[in-house]
Short mmCIF file of C-alpha atoms and ligand atoms in Angstrom, two decimals:
data_model
loop_
_atom_site.label_atom_id
_atom_site.label_comp_id
_atom_site.label_asym_id
_atom_site.label_seq_id
_atom_site.Cartn_x
_atom_site.Cartn_y
_atom_site.Cartn_z
CA MET A 150 150.74 -51.99 -78.09
CA GLU A 151 151.10 -53.51 -81.91
CA GLN A 152 148.71 -56.52 -81.07
CA THR A 153 144.97 -56.28 -81.36
CA SER A 154 143.24 -55.98 -78.11
CA VAL A 155 141.34 -58.64 -76.23
CA PHE A 156 140.02 -57.32 -73.11
CA GLU A 157 139.11 -53.37 -73.11
CA LEU A 158 137.50 -51.59 -69.80
CA ARG A 159 135.85 -48.75 -70.40
CA GLN A 160 135.11 -46.59 -67.11
CA VAL A 161 133.81 -49.69 -65.55
CA ASN A 162 132.16 -49.54 -62.21
CA ARG A 163 130.80 -52.34 -59.80
CA ASN A 164 129.09 -51.95 -56.63
CA GLU A 165 128.38 -54.72 -53.91
CA ALA A 166 126.35 -53.89 -51.07
CA GLY A 167 126.02 -50.45 -51.48
CA ARG A 168 129.94 -50.06 -51.68
CA GLU A 169 131.93 -49.01 -55.04
CA ILE A 170 134.62 -51.86 -55.15
CA LEU A 171 135.57 -50.86 -58.62
CA THR A 172 135.80 -47.26 -59.73
CA ASN A 173 136.15 -46.07 -63.60
CA ALA A 174 138.74 -48.81 -64.14
CA SER A 175 140.06 -48.51 -67.67
CA LEU A 176 142.10 -50.89 -68.86
CA THR A 177 143.31 -52.50 -72.40
CA ILE A 178 144.71 -55.73 -72.45
CA GLY A 179 146.46 -57.15 -75.79
CA ALA A 180 146.81 -60.56 -77.36
CA GLY A 181 149.28 -62.56 -76.17
CA GLU A 182 150.15 -60.26 -73.06
CA PHE A 183 151.19 -61.74 -69.88
CA VAL A 184 149.70 -59.20 -67.40
CA ALA A 185 150.09 -59.22 -63.58
CA LEU A 186 147.18 -57.95 -61.80
CA LEU A 187 148.37 -56.66 -58.32
CA GLY A 188 147.25 -55.11 -55.35
CA PRO A 189 146.52 -55.32 -51.70
CA SER A 190 143.62 -57.91 -50.32
CA GLY A 191 140.37 -56.40 -50.90
CA ALA A 192 141.54 -53.82 -53.73
CA GLY A 193 139.35 -55.71 -56.36
CA LYS A 194 141.22 -58.11 -58.52
CA THR A 195 139.04 -60.82 -58.31
CA THR A 196 136.17 -58.62 -59.06
CA ILE A 197 138.02 -57.56 -62.56
CA LEU A 198 138.66 -61.34 -63.32
CA ARG A 199 134.85 -62.09 -62.74
CA LEU A 200 134.20 -59.25 -65.06
CA PHE A 201 135.94 -60.87 -67.63
CA ASN A 202 134.64 -64.38 -67.17
CA ALA A 203 130.98 -62.91 -67.16
CA LEU A 204 130.50 -64.14 -63.83
CA ASP A 205 129.53 -60.91 -62.72
CA SER A 206 128.44 -57.65 -65.18
CA PRO A 207 129.44 -54.09 -64.50
CA ASP A 208 127.16 -51.84 -63.20
CA SER A 209 128.11 -48.91 -65.35
CA GLY A 210 130.91 -48.86 -68.38
CA GLU A 211 131.70 -50.96 -71.01
CA ILE A 212 133.49 -54.05 -71.63
CA ARG A 213 134.80 -55.20 -74.92
CA PHE A 214 136.06 -58.89 -75.99
CA ARG A 215 138.19 -58.62 -79.42
CA GLY A 216 136.25 -55.62 -79.97
CA GLU A 217 132.74 -56.55 -79.46
CA ARG A 218 130.70 -55.37 -76.39
CA LEU A 219 130.88 -58.15 -73.88
CA ASP A 220 127.03 -58.50 -73.24
CA GLN A 221 126.95 -59.42 -76.88
CA VAL A 222 129.07 -62.12 -76.71
CA PRO A 223 127.06 -65.51 -76.32
CA VAL A 224 128.13 -66.07 -72.70
CA ARG A 225 129.04 -69.77 -72.77
CA ASP A 226 131.27 -69.31 -75.97
CA LEU A 227 132.78 -66.51 -73.76
CA ARG A 228 133.67 -68.29 -70.75
CA GLN A 229 135.29 -71.27 -72.92
CA LYS A 230 137.55 -68.93 -74.54
CA VAL A 231 138.45 -67.11 -71.33
CA GLY A 232 139.07 -69.60 -68.86
CA MET A 233 139.21 -68.89 -65.08
CA VAL A 234 141.16 -70.66 -62.47
CA PHE A 235 139.84 -69.79 -58.95
CA GLN A 236 141.87 -68.86 -56.06
CA THR A 237 140.54 -71.82 -54.51
CA PRO A 238 139.30 -74.33 -57.17
CA ALA A 239 136.50 -76.16 -56.25
CA ILE A 240 137.48 -79.84 -57.19
CA LEU A 241 134.64 -81.91 -57.61
CA GLU A 242 133.88 -85.63 -56.18
CA GLY A 243 135.05 -88.61 -58.68
CA SER A 244 137.92 -89.29 -60.44
CA VAL A 245 140.97 -86.91 -61.79
CA ARG A 246 139.34 -87.88 -65.36
CA GLU A 247 135.86 -86.66 -64.44
CA ASN A 248 137.31 -83.46 -63.38
CA LEU A 249 138.74 -82.87 -66.27
CA LEU A 250 135.51 -83.72 -68.06
CA VAL A 251 133.25 -82.04 -65.69
CA PHE A 252 131.92 -80.14 -68.38
CA GLN A 253 132.58 -81.77 -71.55
CA ARG A 254 130.56 -85.07 -70.56
CA TRP A 255 127.28 -82.81 -71.17
CA GLN A 256 128.41 -82.58 -74.95
CA LYS A 257 127.06 -85.75 -76.56
CA ASP A 258 130.15 -87.59 -78.67
CA PHE A 259 132.68 -86.36 -76.45
CA THR A 260 135.22 -89.17 -76.14
CA ILE A 261 139.18 -88.85 -74.89
CA SER A 262 141.31 -91.65 -74.44
CA ASP A 263 143.47 -91.98 -71.16
CA GLU A 264 146.65 -91.33 -72.99
CA GLU A 265 145.37 -87.73 -74.10
CA ILE A 266 144.12 -87.12 -70.46
CA HIS A 267 147.59 -88.56 -69.49
CA GLN A 268 149.32 -85.58 -71.83
CA ILE A 269 147.35 -83.18 -70.64
CA LEU A 270 148.46 -83.96 -67.04
CA ILE A 271 151.68 -84.10 -67.99
CA GLN A 272 151.89 -80.44 -69.31
CA VAL A 273 150.33 -79.07 -65.78
CA GLY A 274 153.09 -81.16 -63.83
CA LEU A 275 151.08 -83.93 -62.99
CA GLU A 276 153.06 -86.85 -64.57
CA ASN A 277 152.49 -89.30 -61.66
CA THR A 278 148.77 -88.78 -61.45
CA ARG A 279 146.76 -91.36 -62.65
CA PRO A 280 143.17 -90.62 -64.28
CA ASP A 281 141.13 -92.82 -62.19
CA GLN A 282 142.52 -91.18 -58.78
CA ALA A 283 140.22 -89.52 -56.34
CA ALA A 284 140.45 -86.03 -57.00
CA ARG A 285 139.95 -84.70 -53.57
CA SER A 286 142.40 -86.97 -52.39
CA LEU A 287 145.06 -85.00 -54.24
CA SER A 288 147.62 -82.17 -52.34
CA GLY A 289 146.70 -78.67 -52.65
CA GLY A 290 149.19 -77.95 -55.21
CA GLU A 291 148.02 -80.90 -57.50
CA LYS A 292 144.25 -79.87 -56.76
CA GLN A 293 145.63 -76.30 -58.21
CA ARG A 294 147.13 -78.04 -60.94
CA LEU A 295 144.20 -80.05 -61.84
CA ALA A 296 141.91 -77.08 -61.87
CA LEU A 297 144.46 -75.70 -64.36
CA ALA A 298 144.60 -78.63 -66.48
CA ARG A 299 140.61 -78.26 -66.40
CA THR A 300 140.31 -74.97 -68.01
CA LEU A 301 143.10 -75.62 -70.69
CA MET A 302 140.92 -78.39 -71.65
CA ASN A 303 138.65 -75.82 -73.21
CA GLU A 304 141.89 -74.48 -75.27
CA PRO A 305 141.02 -70.95 -74.13
CA GLU A 306 142.28 -67.74 -75.86
CA VAL A 307 142.77 -66.03 -72.51
CA LEU A 308 143.62 -67.62 -69.24
CA LEU A 309 142.48 -65.70 -65.80
CA LEU A 310 144.29 -67.01 -62.93
CA ASP A 311 143.56 -66.04 -59.17
CA GLU A 312 146.22 -66.19 -56.96
CA PRO A 313 147.51 -69.19 -58.37
CA THR A 314 150.25 -69.59 -56.56
CA SER A 315 149.03 -68.70 -52.82
CA ASN A 316 148.87 -72.11 -51.96
CA LEU A 317 152.34 -73.05 -52.96
CA ASP A 318 155.71 -73.02 -51.29
CA PRO A 319 158.33 -71.00 -53.42
CA VAL A 320 159.87 -73.72 -55.11
CA MET A 321 156.06 -75.09 -56.30
CA ALA A 322 155.20 -71.88 -57.32
CA HIS A 323 158.21 -71.07 -59.56
CA GLN A 324 157.96 -74.44 -60.88
CA ILE A 325 153.71 -74.09 -61.77
CA LEU A 326 154.66 -70.60 -62.95
CA ARG A 327 157.19 -71.51 -65.43
CA GLN A 328 154.77 -74.26 -66.57
CA ILE A 329 152.56 -71.88 -67.51
CA LYS A 330 154.97 -69.52 -69.08
CA THR A 331 155.67 -72.66 -71.28
CA LEU A 332 152.12 -73.39 -72.10
CA GLN A 333 151.76 -69.70 -73.15
CA GLU A 334 154.47 -69.91 -75.65
CA GLU A 335 153.43 -72.98 -77.13
CA MET A 336 149.78 -72.30 -77.37
CA GLY A 337 149.59 -68.53 -77.80
CA PHE A 338 146.91 -67.53 -75.08
CA THR A 339 146.89 -64.19 -73.35
CA VAL A 340 147.64 -64.63 -69.28
CA ILE A 341 146.22 -62.08 -66.80
CA MET A 342 147.10 -63.54 -63.29
CA VAL A 343 146.19 -61.87 -59.84
CA SER A 344 149.02 -61.86 -57.55
CA HIS A 345 149.91 -60.01 -54.40
CA ASN A 346 153.44 -60.93 -54.69
CA HIS A 347 155.01 -58.40 -57.08
CA GLU A 348 158.31 -59.91 -56.73
CA LEU A 349 157.15 -63.62 -58.14
CA ALA A 350 155.04 -61.94 -60.90
CA ALA A 351 157.96 -59.90 -61.81
CA ARG A 352 159.83 -63.00 -63.03
CA TYR A 353 156.95 -63.84 -65.55
CA ALA A 354 154.94 -60.98 -66.29
CA ASP A 355 155.58 -58.32 -68.89
CA ARG A 356 153.18 -56.00 -67.57
CA PHE A 357 151.84 -55.05 -64.47
CA VAL A 358 148.73 -53.29 -63.35
CA ILE A 359 148.23 -52.16 -59.74
CA LEU A 360 145.16 -51.76 -58.07
CA LEU A 361 144.63 -50.22 -54.91
CA GLN A 362 140.85 -49.51 -53.10
CA GLY A 363 139.08 -50.34 -56.41
CA GLN A 364 141.09 -48.14 -58.67
CA ILE A 365 143.78 -48.56 -61.26
CA ALA A 366 146.54 -46.91 -59.49
CA ALA A 367 149.52 -47.72 -62.44
CA ASP A 368 149.84 -49.72 -65.31
CA GLY A 369 153.12 -50.41 -67.04
CA PRO A 370 156.35 -52.30 -66.90
CA LEU A 371 157.70 -53.09 -63.29
CA SER A 372 160.94 -50.88 -63.68
CA VAL A 373 158.96 -47.99 -64.89
CA LEU A 374 156.09 -48.31 -61.80
CA LYS A 375 159.28 -48.47 -59.39
CA THR A 376 160.51 -44.97 -59.99
CA ALA A 377 157.62 -42.90 -61.53
CA HIS A 378 154.52 -43.26 -59.31
CA SER A 379 152.73 -42.21 -56.15
CA PRO A 380 153.59 -42.91 -52.83
CA ALA A 381 150.72 -45.17 -52.53
CA VAL A 382 152.13 -47.04 -55.38
CA GLN A 383 155.47 -47.16 -53.74
CA THR A 384 154.05 -47.99 -50.47
CA PHE A 385 152.63 -51.08 -51.88
CA LEU A 386 155.54 -52.34 -54.22
CA ASN A 387 157.69 -51.72 -51.02
CA GLY A 388 155.88 -54.22 -49.05
CA GLY A 389 153.61 -51.52 -47.18
CA GLY A 390 150.61 -52.14 -48.94
CA GLU A 391 149.68 -55.44 -47.21
CA MET B 45 82.19 -112.73 -39.45
CA GLU B 46 79.89 -110.40 -41.11
CA SER B 47 81.53 -107.04 -41.51
CA GLN B 48 79.18 -104.46 -39.64
CA PHE B 49 78.88 -100.43 -39.81
CA TYR B 50 78.63 -98.84 -36.42
CA VAL B 51 76.95 -95.40 -36.89
CA VAL B 52 78.38 -93.06 -34.63
CA THR B 53 75.73 -90.68 -32.96
CA TRP B 54 76.25 -87.38 -31.42
CA TRP B 55 75.41 -89.14 -27.65
CA ASP B 56 78.16 -91.35 -28.72
CA VAL B 57 80.65 -88.21 -29.07
CA LEU B 58 79.47 -86.84 -25.99
CA VAL B 59 80.30 -90.18 -24.06
CA ALA B 60 83.85 -89.94 -25.48
CA LEU B 61 84.57 -86.74 -23.30
CA VAL B 62 85.21 -89.58 -20.64
CA PHE B 63 88.61 -89.23 -22.21
CA ILE B 64 89.35 -85.40 -21.84
CA ALA B 65 87.94 -85.90 -17.97
CA LEU B 66 90.52 -88.85 -17.56
CA THR B 67 93.37 -86.47 -18.94
CA TYR B 68 91.94 -83.31 -17.23
CA GLY B 69 91.78 -85.50 -14.00
CA ILE B 70 95.80 -86.61 -14.53
CA MET B 71 96.66 -82.92 -15.35
CA ARG B 72 95.10 -81.56 -12.35
CA TYR B 73 96.57 -84.41 -9.63
CA TRP B 74 100.25 -84.06 -11.21
CA LYS B 75 100.08 -79.99 -11.46
CA ILE B 76 101.07 -80.10 -15.02
CA GLY B 77 99.28 -76.60 -15.71
CA LEU B 78 97.80 -77.40 -19.40
CA GLU B 79 94.46 -77.62 -18.59
CA LYS B 80 92.69 -74.68 -19.94
CA THR B 81 94.66 -75.42 -23.25
CA LEU B 82 93.28 -78.78 -23.33
CA LEU B 83 89.67 -77.47 -22.82
CA VAL B 84 89.96 -74.93 -25.31
CA GLY B 85 91.55 -77.39 -27.80
CA THR B 86 88.92 -79.82 -27.01
CA VAL B 87 86.27 -77.22 -28.14
CA ARG B 88 88.14 -76.43 -31.18
CA THR B 89 88.60 -80.06 -32.17
CA PHE B 90 84.83 -80.22 -32.17
CA LEU B 91 83.71 -77.07 -33.70
CA GLN B 92 86.30 -77.50 -36.56
CA LEU B 93 85.65 -81.26 -37.44
CA THR B 94 81.71 -80.28 -37.50
CA LEU B 95 82.03 -77.27 -39.44
CA MET B 96 84.17 -79.47 -41.88
CA GLY B 97 81.73 -82.15 -41.90
CA TYR B 98 78.94 -79.82 -42.90
CA LEU B 99 81.30 -78.56 -45.43
CA LEU B 100 81.92 -81.84 -46.57
CA SER B 101 77.92 -82.84 -47.09
CA TYR B 102 77.76 -79.78 -48.79
CA ILE B 103 80.58 -80.56 -51.38
CA PHE B 104 79.31 -84.07 -51.66
CA ASN B 105 75.95 -83.34 -52.69
CA GLN B 106 77.03 -81.07 -55.74
CA GLU B 107 76.60 -82.74 -59.01
CA SER B 108 78.35 -80.43 -61.76
CA TRP B 109 81.98 -80.65 -62.59
CA TYR B 110 82.83 -76.88 -62.77
CA PHE B 111 81.86 -77.16 -58.95
CA MET B 112 84.64 -79.96 -58.59
CA VAL B 113 87.20 -78.16 -61.05
CA GLY B 114 86.46 -75.10 -59.12
CA LEU B 115 86.99 -76.39 -55.49
CA LEU B 116 90.11 -78.31 -56.64
CA THR B 117 91.65 -74.92 -57.65
CA LEU B 118 90.61 -73.51 -54.35
CA MET B 119 92.27 -76.27 -52.60
CA ILE B 120 95.48 -76.01 -54.77
CA LEU B 121 95.86 -71.87 -54.25
CA VAL B 122 95.03 -72.27 -50.60
CA ALA B 123 97.61 -75.24 -49.88
CA SER B 124 100.31 -73.27 -52.15
CA PHE B 125 99.54 -69.93 -50.04
CA GLU B 126 100.07 -71.92 -47.36
CA GLY B 127 103.33 -73.68 -48.27
CA TYR B 128 104.29 -70.21 -49.20
CA ARG B 129 103.66 -68.46 -45.96
CA ARG B 130 104.99 -71.01 -43.81
CA GLN B 131 108.55 -71.01 -45.43
CA LYS B 132 109.58 -67.58 -46.37
CA LEU B 133 112.30 -68.98 -49.00
CA PRO B 134 113.62 -66.04 -51.35
CA ILE B 135 112.58 -67.40 -54.60
CA PRO B 136 111.00 -65.21 -56.95
CA HIS B 137 108.02 -66.58 -58.27
CA TYR B 138 107.59 -69.13 -55.74
CA PHE B 139 104.02 -69.18 -54.94
CA LEU B 140 102.94 -69.29 -58.82
CA ILE B 141 105.61 -72.05 -58.93
CA LEU B 142 103.93 -74.01 -56.01
CA VAL B 143 100.58 -73.44 -57.74
CA GLY B 144 101.72 -74.69 -61.23
CA SER B 145 103.35 -77.68 -60.19
CA LEU B 146 100.47 -78.94 -58.03
CA GLY B 147 98.16 -77.83 -60.87
CA ILE B 148 100.16 -80.15 -63.30
CA THR B 149 100.88 -83.20 -60.50
CA VAL B 150 97.41 -83.34 -59.78
CA LEU B 151 96.20 -83.48 -63.59
CA ILE B 152 98.79 -86.15 -63.92
CA VAL B 153 98.01 -88.00 -60.98
CA LEU B 154 94.53 -87.78 -60.31
CA GLY B 155 93.35 -87.77 -63.98
CA THR B 156 95.04 -91.50 -64.45
CA ILE B 157 93.40 -92.51 -60.65
CA LEU B 158 90.25 -91.71 -61.80
CA LYS B 159 90.10 -92.34 -65.44
CA PHE B 160 92.23 -95.70 -65.79
CA ILE B 161 92.62 -97.22 -62.30
CA LEU B 162 89.37 -96.68 -60.69
CA ALA B 163 87.53 -95.51 -63.71
CA VAL B 164 85.27 -93.14 -61.80
CA GLU B 165 81.52 -92.36 -63.30
CA PRO B 166 81.14 -89.60 -63.66
CA TRP B 167 84.74 -88.90 -63.31
CA TYR B 168 84.15 -86.07 -61.13
CA TYR B 169 82.36 -87.96 -58.56
CA PRO B 170 83.16 -86.28 -55.42
CA PHE B 171 83.44 -89.08 -53.03
CA VAL B 172 86.64 -90.50 -54.88
CA MET B 173 88.01 -87.54 -56.33
CA ILE B 174 88.01 -85.15 -53.16
CA PRO B 175 89.92 -87.18 -50.80
CA ILE B 176 92.37 -88.36 -53.47
CA ALA B 177 93.08 -84.77 -54.66
CA GLY B 178 93.54 -83.79 -50.82
CA MET B 179 96.29 -86.62 -50.58
CA ILE B 180 97.89 -85.71 -53.61
CA ILE B 181 98.12 -81.83 -52.84
CA GLY B 182 99.30 -82.48 -49.17
CA ASN B 183 101.97 -84.84 -50.21
CA GLY B 184 103.32 -82.75 -53.15
CA LEU B 185 103.30 -79.58 -51.03
CA ASN B 186 105.01 -81.40 -48.40
CA SER B 187 107.66 -82.89 -50.65
CA MET B 188 108.06 -79.60 -52.84
CA THR B 189 108.79 -77.31 -49.61
CA LEU B 190 111.35 -79.87 -48.25
CA THR B 191 113.00 -80.08 -51.76
CA ALA B 192 112.82 -76.43 -52.19
CA ASN B 193 114.77 -75.89 -48.86
CA ARG B 194 117.12 -78.26 -49.35
CA PHE B 195 117.98 -77.37 -53.02
CA ILE B 196 118.91 -73.76 -51.63
CA GLY B 197 121.21 -75.19 -48.98
CA GLU B 198 122.93 -77.60 -51.44
CA LEU B 199 123.52 -74.61 -53.60
CA LYS B 200 124.98 -72.40 -50.82
CA HIS B 201 126.94 -75.15 -49.77
CA ARG B 202 128.35 -75.92 -53.60
CA GLU B 203 128.54 -72.15 -54.57
CA GLY B 204 132.28 -72.52 -55.70
CA GLU B 205 131.23 -75.77 -57.52
CA VAL B 206 128.66 -74.01 -59.19
CA GLU B 207 130.53 -71.01 -60.35
CA THR B 208 133.41 -73.45 -61.26
CA LEU B 209 131.43 -74.86 -63.80
CA LEU B 210 129.72 -71.80 -65.21
CA SER B 211 133.56 -70.32 -65.52
CA LEU B 212 134.02 -73.09 -67.57
CA GLY B 213 131.10 -72.30 -70.03
CA ALA B 214 128.85 -75.16 -68.93
CA PRO B 215 125.01 -74.50 -69.11
CA VAL B 216 123.20 -73.61 -66.07
CA ARG B 217 121.41 -77.13 -65.94
CA ALA B 218 125.06 -78.70 -65.89
CA ALA B 219 126.31 -76.44 -62.97
CA VAL B 220 123.36 -77.13 -60.66
CA HIS B 221 123.09 -80.99 -61.55
CA GLY B 222 124.69 -82.04 -58.24
CA SER B 223 122.45 -79.85 -56.50
CA LEU B 224 119.15 -80.88 -58.00
CA VAL B 225 120.03 -84.41 -57.51
CA SER B 226 120.60 -84.30 -53.78
CA ALA B 227 117.91 -82.27 -53.45
CA ILE B 228 115.46 -84.78 -54.78
CA ARG B 229 117.08 -87.85 -53.34
CA ALA B 230 116.42 -86.28 -50.13
CA ALA B 231 113.00 -85.79 -50.19
CA LEU B 232 112.15 -89.13 -52.27
CA ILE B 233 114.09 -91.49 -49.66
CA PRO B 234 111.41 -91.25 -46.85
CA ASN B 235 108.89 -91.63 -49.56
CA ILE B 236 110.77 -95.07 -50.59
CA ASN B 237 111.33 -96.13 -47.03
CA ASN B 238 107.71 -95.83 -46.88
CA LEU B 239 106.95 -98.50 -49.39
CA MET B 240 109.68 -100.45 -47.95
CA THR B 241 107.98 -100.58 -44.27
CA VAL B 242 104.25 -100.06 -44.66
CA GLY B 243 102.06 -102.29 -42.66
CA LEU B 244 104.82 -103.56 -40.79
CA VAL B 245 104.72 -101.35 -37.88
CA GLN B 246 101.33 -99.64 -38.29
CA LEU B 247 98.56 -99.69 -40.38
CA PRO B 248 98.22 -96.57 -42.38
CA GLY B 249 95.64 -94.05 -41.12
CA MET B 250 93.27 -94.07 -44.39
CA MET B 251 93.25 -98.09 -44.27
CA SER B 252 92.30 -98.15 -40.32
CA GLY B 253 89.59 -95.73 -41.37
CA GLN B 254 88.25 -97.56 -44.05
CA ILE B 255 88.33 -100.90 -42.08
CA LEU B 256 86.44 -99.00 -39.08
CA ALA B 257 83.79 -98.16 -41.45
CA GLY B 258 83.25 -101.50 -42.35
CA ILE B 259 84.94 -101.87 -45.61
CA ASP B 260 86.56 -105.05 -46.44
CA PRO B 261 90.25 -105.20 -45.34
CA LEU B 262 91.09 -106.96 -48.85
CA ILE B 263 89.45 -103.93 -50.43
CA ALA B 264 91.17 -100.98 -48.19
CA VAL B 265 94.36 -102.85 -48.41
CA ARG B 266 94.15 -102.81 -52.80
CA TYR B 267 92.94 -98.66 -51.69
CA GLN B 268 95.86 -98.38 -49.79
CA ILE B 269 98.67 -100.06 -52.52
CA ILE B 270 97.44 -97.61 -55.14
CA ILE B 271 97.82 -94.65 -52.69
CA MET B 272 101.27 -95.72 -52.02
CA TYR B 273 102.31 -95.77 -55.57
CA MET B 274 100.56 -92.56 -56.10
CA TRP B 275 102.34 -90.78 -53.18
CA ILE B 276 105.69 -91.72 -54.33
CA THR B 277 104.79 -90.51 -57.94
CA THR B 278 103.24 -87.24 -56.70
CA ALA B 279 106.45 -86.70 -54.94
CA VAL B 280 108.79 -87.34 -57.89
CA LEU B 281 106.71 -84.97 -60.12
CA THR B 282 106.45 -81.88 -57.69
CA ASP B 283 109.95 -82.15 -57.09
CA VAL B 284 111.16 -82.66 -60.55
CA ILE B 285 108.65 -79.88 -61.60
CA SER B 286 109.18 -77.18 -58.91
CA LEU B 287 112.72 -77.50 -59.30
CA THR B 288 112.80 -77.12 -62.81
CA PHE B 289 111.55 -73.67 -62.27
CA ILE B 290 113.14 -73.28 -59.10
CA TYR B 291 116.88 -73.42 -60.10
CA ARG B 292 116.61 -71.23 -62.90
CA GLN B 293 115.41 -68.60 -60.55
CA PHE B 294 118.75 -68.49 -58.99
CA PHE B 295 120.49 -67.09 -62.23
CA THR B 296 120.40 -64.22 -64.40
CA SER B 297 119.95 -64.48 -68.44
CA ARG B 298 123.59 -64.33 -68.60
CA ASP B 299 124.11 -67.58 -66.72
CA GLN B 300 125.40 -65.70 -63.52
CA LEU B 301 124.50 -67.03 -60.02
CA ARG B 302 122.70 -64.42 -58.16
CA LEU B 303 124.74 -64.38 -55.29
CA LYS B 304 122.42 -61.56 -53.52
CA ILE B 305 119.19 -63.58 -53.65
CA LEU B 306 120.99 -66.88 -52.50
CA ARG B 307 122.44 -65.11 -49.52
CA GLN B 308 119.17 -63.87 -48.31
CA ALA B 309 118.08 -67.45 -47.31
CA GLU B 310 119.15 -68.32 -44.00
CA GLY B 311 121.30 -71.15 -42.97
N1 ADP C 244 129.81 -60.62 -53.20
C1 ADP C 244 130.36 -59.67 -52.43
N2 ADP C 244 129.47 -58.57 -51.62
C2 ADP C 244 130.27 -57.83 -50.74
N3 ADP C 244 131.31 -57.35 -50.66
C3 ADP C 244 132.24 -58.37 -51.88
C4 ADP C 244 131.82 -59.19 -52.86
N4 ADP C 244 132.82 -59.55 -53.63
C5 ADP C 244 133.47 -58.62 -53.36
N5 ADP C 244 133.60 -57.93 -52.24
C6 ADP C 244 134.17 -56.49 -51.73
O1 ADP C 244 134.74 -55.87 -52.72
C7 ADP C 244 136.18 -55.52 -51.98
C8 ADP C 244 137.09 -56.40 -53.25
O2 ADP C 244 136.99 -57.62 -53.65
P1 ADP C 244 138.05 -58.69 -54.37
O3 ADP C 244 137.85 -58.29 -55.97
O4 ADP C 244 137.44 -59.97 -54.30
O5 ADP C 244 139.57 -58.21 -53.72
P2 ADP C 244 140.86 -58.89 -54.17
O6 ADP C 244 141.91 -57.70 -54.80
O7 ADP C 244 141.17 -59.29 -52.82
O8 ADP C 244 140.59 -59.94 -55.10
C9 ADP C 244 136.20 -56.25 -51.01
O9 ADP C 244 136.22 -54.94 -50.13
C10 ADP C 244 135.29 -57.20 -50.78
O10 ADP C 244 134.95 -57.47 -49.54
MG1 MG C 245 140.91 -62.05 -54.76
#
C-alpha cells in the first residue's frame, strides 16, 4: 500500500455479553481505498464499523486513526471526520432540511441556503425531493440516500456504510453505489462498506476483507480470495456462508 | 356569619367510629370479607396520625434554626430514599441525584416563599416552613421519578436516533434533546392541567382544611394560589436539575451510549 494509513487495528478484541464478537482483528486501511467488509450475518461487521466511529471501544488491542491512538482523538472531531451511515438509518421527525442540519443547527451562526441544500440532495440522487418535505414520508431508498447526504454534510475523510443497499432493489442498489463511487472520486474520501453481497460489492470495491465468526479470515482483491483461501472462505464466497 | 373554629375532642373521634361500624355492618351483610383488614386499618390510622400529631407538636415547639434545617435535611433524605427504593431505576448515583435536586429546589422555592412572598419572621417559623417544605419535597419527588422513568423509556425508544446523532459528531446534550423534552413535557402537562381546572371540580385538600379550621376563605384561596404557582416551579426545577445529572449517566466519557445500563431498565 503506497498511501498513508487511515485506520489501523492491532490485535483488537471486543466482548459482548461474555462472548467474543471480535477476536484478534488486525487490519490496515489506506487513504482513498474502497474496502468491502464481507461476511455472513453476525460475523462482526457492524461491530468493526462502530469501533471506527467510536460508538464502542475495544476491550483490548489498539486502534489508530491516521497514526494517532483513537482514544486520544477528540471524539466529536473523529466522528465528523469518520462519517457513518447505519444499516437502518434513524430519520428524525421534521423536514428533509432539518434532517440534513440535524446537528449543525446546534452550532451557532450556521446558515445554509435552500439552493445549497438542493445541490447536496442532487449529489445523492434526490433531485426531486424538496427541502421542506416531511422526511419520514420518504420511501426506504430515499431515506437511505438522505442519511448518506446527512453524513456527507460533515465532509468526512472516511465514509462507513453499513449494508447501504440492504433495503433496495438491485437497480437502485447499483445506482446508489455508483453515486458513492463518483462522490469518492470527487471528494477523495476512504470508503469502508459492509455488505453480505460480494457480487454487488465486487463492482465497486478494490479490496475485500472477509469476516467469519469475529475473525478476519481473508483480505485482498476478490480474484485472489476466490482462488487461494481456506475452505471456510470458499464456502462463504460460493454462497454457502449465509 | 362570623367564622368559628370547632375544636375536635377525643370524644368526637370516638363518635366518628360510627362510620367504621356502618362500613363493617355493610361488609358483613354483603359478605365482602374485608372486615379484618378494615379493623387493622382503622387502628393504624388512629395510631399513625396520633403519633404524627405528637411529633409535630414537638417539632413546632422547637425554636432553633438548626433544628429546622436538620429536619428539612432529614425529610429530603427520607423522601429520596423512598423514591429510590420504590423504583429500582438503573441510574448510577440515582439516590444522590434525587437528594441534590430536592435540596436545590427546596432552597430556591422555599427560600423565595419564606423570604419574599410571606416574609416569615423568623424565617424558620415551623408552622409555615414545615408544611410548605413537605409539599415541595412530595411534589418534587413525584415529578422527578415520573420524569426519570419517562426519560429512560424515551432513550430506549430513540436509541437509533441518539446513536445516529452521536455518530455525526453531535454533543451528547444534542443527541438526547428530544428525549429530555418529551420527558419534561410529560411530567409538566398534568401540573399545567391542574392550573386550568383547580377550583372548578373540587376544592384542593389544603384549602378545605384551612376553611374547616376557621380561616377566612379569601385567605385560604390566596394561600392556594401561591401553592399552585409553587407546584409548577417545583416540578420544572426538580425535573430539569435531576435530568441534567441523569442523562449524562447513560453516556461514557467518550460520548458513547451505555447500552448495557439502558437495557437493564425494564419496559
Ligand atoms: N450489544 C450487543 N449485545 C449482545 N450481542 C451483540 C451486541 N452487538 C452485537 N452482538 C453480537 O455480536 C455478533 C456480531 O454482531 P454484528 O457486528 O452486528 O454482526 P454483523 O456482521 O451481522 O454486522 C452477533 O452475534 C451479535 O449478536
Ligand atoms: Mg450488521
